[in-house]
XYZ file of C-alpha atoms in Angstrom:
186
model
C 57.238 -102.505 -33.356
C 59.269 -99.424 -32.684
C 59.028 -97.449 -29.482
C 58.211 -94.340 -31.542
C 55.109 -96.172 -32.854
C 53.602 -96.337 -29.371
C 51.569 -93.379 -28.152
C 51.500 -93.965 -24.402
C 49.303 -90.929 -23.711
C 46.547 -91.857 -26.169
C 47.152 -95.601 -25.695
C 47.646 -96.583 -29.327
C 50.148 -98.608 -31.311
C 50.717 -97.633 -34.933
C 51.522 -100.476 -37.293
C 53.959 -98.988 -39.793
C 56.454 -101.769 -40.452
C 56.788 -105.543 -40.428
C 59.521 -108.066 -39.829
C 60.002 -110.039 -43.025
C 59.674 -113.822 -43.170
C 63.348 -114.507 -42.568
C 62.961 -112.679 -39.252
C 65.984 -110.474 -39.875
C 64.906 -107.447 -41.877
C 62.407 -104.743 -41.002
C 60.318 -103.487 -43.907
C 58.162 -100.354 -44.086
C 54.425 -100.807 -44.398
C 52.428 -103.979 -43.937
C 51.244 -106.875 -46.080
C 48.256 -104.798 -47.215
C 47.315 -101.113 -47.216
C 44.695 -101.734 -44.522
C 47.414 -103.330 -42.391
C 48.967 -99.919 -41.741
C 46.831 -98.680 -38.873
C 46.609 -97.477 -35.282
C 45.382 -99.979 -32.709
C 43.963 -98.934 -29.355
C 45.424 -100.627 -26.280
C 44.138 -100.909 -22.727
C 45.730 -99.207 -19.713
C 47.475 -102.340 -18.424
C 49.101 -103.051 -21.792
C 50.203 -99.418 -22.102
C 51.749 -99.551 -18.619
C 53.563 -102.820 -19.371
C 54.854 -101.442 -22.684
C 56.178 -98.369 -20.851
C 58.069 -100.654 -18.452
C 59.429 -102.616 -21.403
C 60.526 -99.402 -23.162
C 62.379 -98.417 -19.989
C 64.100 -101.820 -19.871
C 65.110 -101.504 -23.536
C 66.585 -98.067 -22.779
C 68.617 -99.585 -19.932
C 69.880 -102.397 -22.190
C 70.792 -99.817 -24.827
C 72.904 -97.913 -22.272
C 74.461 -101.084 -20.866
C 75.456 -102.359 -24.322
C 75.968 -98.979 -26.017
C 79.210 -100.018 -27.737
C 77.604 -102.909 -29.615
C 73.890 -102.038 -29.476
C 72.135 -101.871 -32.852
C 69.427 -99.275 -32.356
C 66.380 -100.051 -34.484
C 64.083 -98.419 -31.877
C 62.419 -101.813 -31.314
C 60.377 -102.488 -28.190
C 60.720 -106.253 -28.569
C 64.300 -107.126 -29.434
C 67.386 -108.889 -28.202
C 69.512 -107.277 -25.503
C 71.665 -105.960 -28.358
C 68.765 -104.241 -30.143
C 68.437 -106.690 -33.013
C 65.051 -108.074 -34.084
C 63.947 -111.107 -32.118
C 63.662 -114.075 -34.456
C 60.155 -115.554 -34.752
C 61.564 -118.922 -33.706
C 63.050 -117.499 -30.497
C 59.846 -115.592 -29.785
C 57.896 -118.845 -30.039
C 60.387 -120.612 -27.763
C 60.036 -117.892 -25.130
C 56.256 -117.980 -25.487
C 56.213 -121.782 -25.019
C 58.346 -121.398 -21.909
C 55.807 -118.920 -20.493
C 52.961 -121.370 -21.214
C 54.924 -124.189 -19.521
C 55.546 -122.033 -16.435
C 51.882 -121.062 -16.198
C 50.836 -124.699 -16.613
C 53.259 -125.737 -13.859
C 51.534 -123.221 -11.572
C 48.116 -124.511 -12.608
C 49.176 -128.114 -11.916
C 50.395 -127.083 -8.474
C 47.066 -125.389 -7.711
C 45.181 -128.413 -9.027
C 47.220 -130.709 -6.759
C 45.967 -128.548 -3.870
C 42.336 -128.980 -4.909
C 41.997 -126.510 -7.753
C 40.115 -127.355 -10.920
C 41.802 -125.180 -13.501
C 42.344 -126.166 -17.113
C 45.872 -126.159 -18.506
C 46.717 -123.662 -21.226
C 46.852 -125.117 -24.695
C 50.229 -124.821 -26.436
C 49.694 -122.497 -29.399
C 52.049 -120.506 -31.591
C 52.589 -116.869 -30.654
C 50.933 -115.810 -33.922
C 47.807 -117.774 -32.909
C 47.154 -115.051 -30.317
C 45.653 -113.058 -33.240
C 43.066 -115.803 -33.665
C 42.428 -115.894 -29.910
C 41.981 -112.116 -29.935
C 39.366 -112.317 -32.716
C 37.498 -115.130 -30.959
C 37.382 -113.159 -27.718
C 36.114 -110.051 -29.531
C 33.413 -112.128 -31.239
C 32.351 -113.600 -27.902
C 32.134 -110.050 -26.547
C 29.820 -109.297 -29.498
C 32.186 -106.625 -30.815
C 31.213 -104.935 -34.061
C 32.515 -106.809 -37.150
C 33.822 -103.621 -38.756
C 35.816 -102.747 -35.637
C 37.299 -106.242 -35.501
C 38.320 -106.040 -39.169
C 39.940 -102.627 -38.637
C 41.750 -103.838 -35.529
C 43.126 -106.872 -37.383
C 44.130 -104.809 -40.407
C 41.684 -106.519 -42.746
C 40.249 -104.599 -45.671
C 36.915 -106.395 -45.349
C 34.775 -108.098 -42.724
C 34.743 -111.143 -45.035
C 37.826 -112.396 -43.193
C 35.479 -113.100 -40.263
C 34.043 -115.973 -42.315
C 37.089 -117.928 -41.120
C 35.583 -117.744 -37.647
C 32.114 -119.048 -38.557
C 32.750 -122.149 -36.418
C 32.758 -119.864 -33.376
C 29.353 -118.339 -33.964
C 26.790 -121.233 -33.934
C 26.437 -121.266 -30.130
C 26.419 -117.466 -30.213
C 23.285 -117.616 -32.392
C 21.424 -119.284 -29.521
C 22.770 -116.741 -27.046
C 21.570 -113.956 -29.355
C 18.136 -115.563 -29.709
C 17.834 -115.946 -25.925
C 18.930 -112.345 -25.306
C 16.462 -111.071 -27.907
C 13.630 -113.151 -26.453
C 14.418 -111.905 -22.966
C 14.330 -108.288 -24.122
C 11.304 -108.691 -26.421
C 9.112 -110.577 -23.982
C 9.949 -108.492 -20.912
C 7.738 -105.658 -19.771
C 9.394 -102.281 -19.043
C 9.339 -103.098 -15.321
C 11.296 -106.320 -15.887
C 8.400 -108.771 -15.594
C 7.456 -111.195 -18.359
C 4.767 -110.160 -20.854
C 2.064 -112.677 -21.477
C 0.899 -113.301 -25.040
C-alpha cells in the first residue's frame, strides 16, 4: 500500500494496487473490481500507520542516493517492495517473541494460551472470523474484504454453528423478558 492511499484524517485505506505473485512488481487495481475499495481503520491503526509513514520518510532521507521511491508504507529500508516470504519471516518472529513473553508469564503463574503460528495472509481469515463473532453485517464484511458477494462467507460456515445457539439464547432472552427486565410467564 502506498502512503498516498492512506487518509489519516478520515481513517481509511484505499486499495488501488496489488503486489503480484512474484512479490516484485506492483500492479494497478486488484484481483477483482470489487477489490478496489476504501477500508475504514480504527484510531490506533491510523496512529501506528502515521508513525510508520514517518519512519519511511526518515529512511528515504537517510538512503536518498539509492532509495527507490514507490511511496510504499511497508517496504525495505531502500523503498523496494517487501517480499511475501520476508514478510512471513518477520511475522513469525513477532509470533515467537509474543509466545516467549506468554511462556514467561505462564512460568510465573499465568494461564495464557500461546499464539498459533499462521501465515500473514491468514490474518484476513482471522479478521472475518472476529467480525462474524461480533455479529457484523454480512454485506459490510463482504465489502471490507473486497468480495463481490456475501457468498464468500459460506467458507466460514464452520464458525457459525455455536453462534446459532448464541443467537437463539439472545432472542429468547429478549422475547421472554418484560419491558422492566423481568421474565414473562406463559
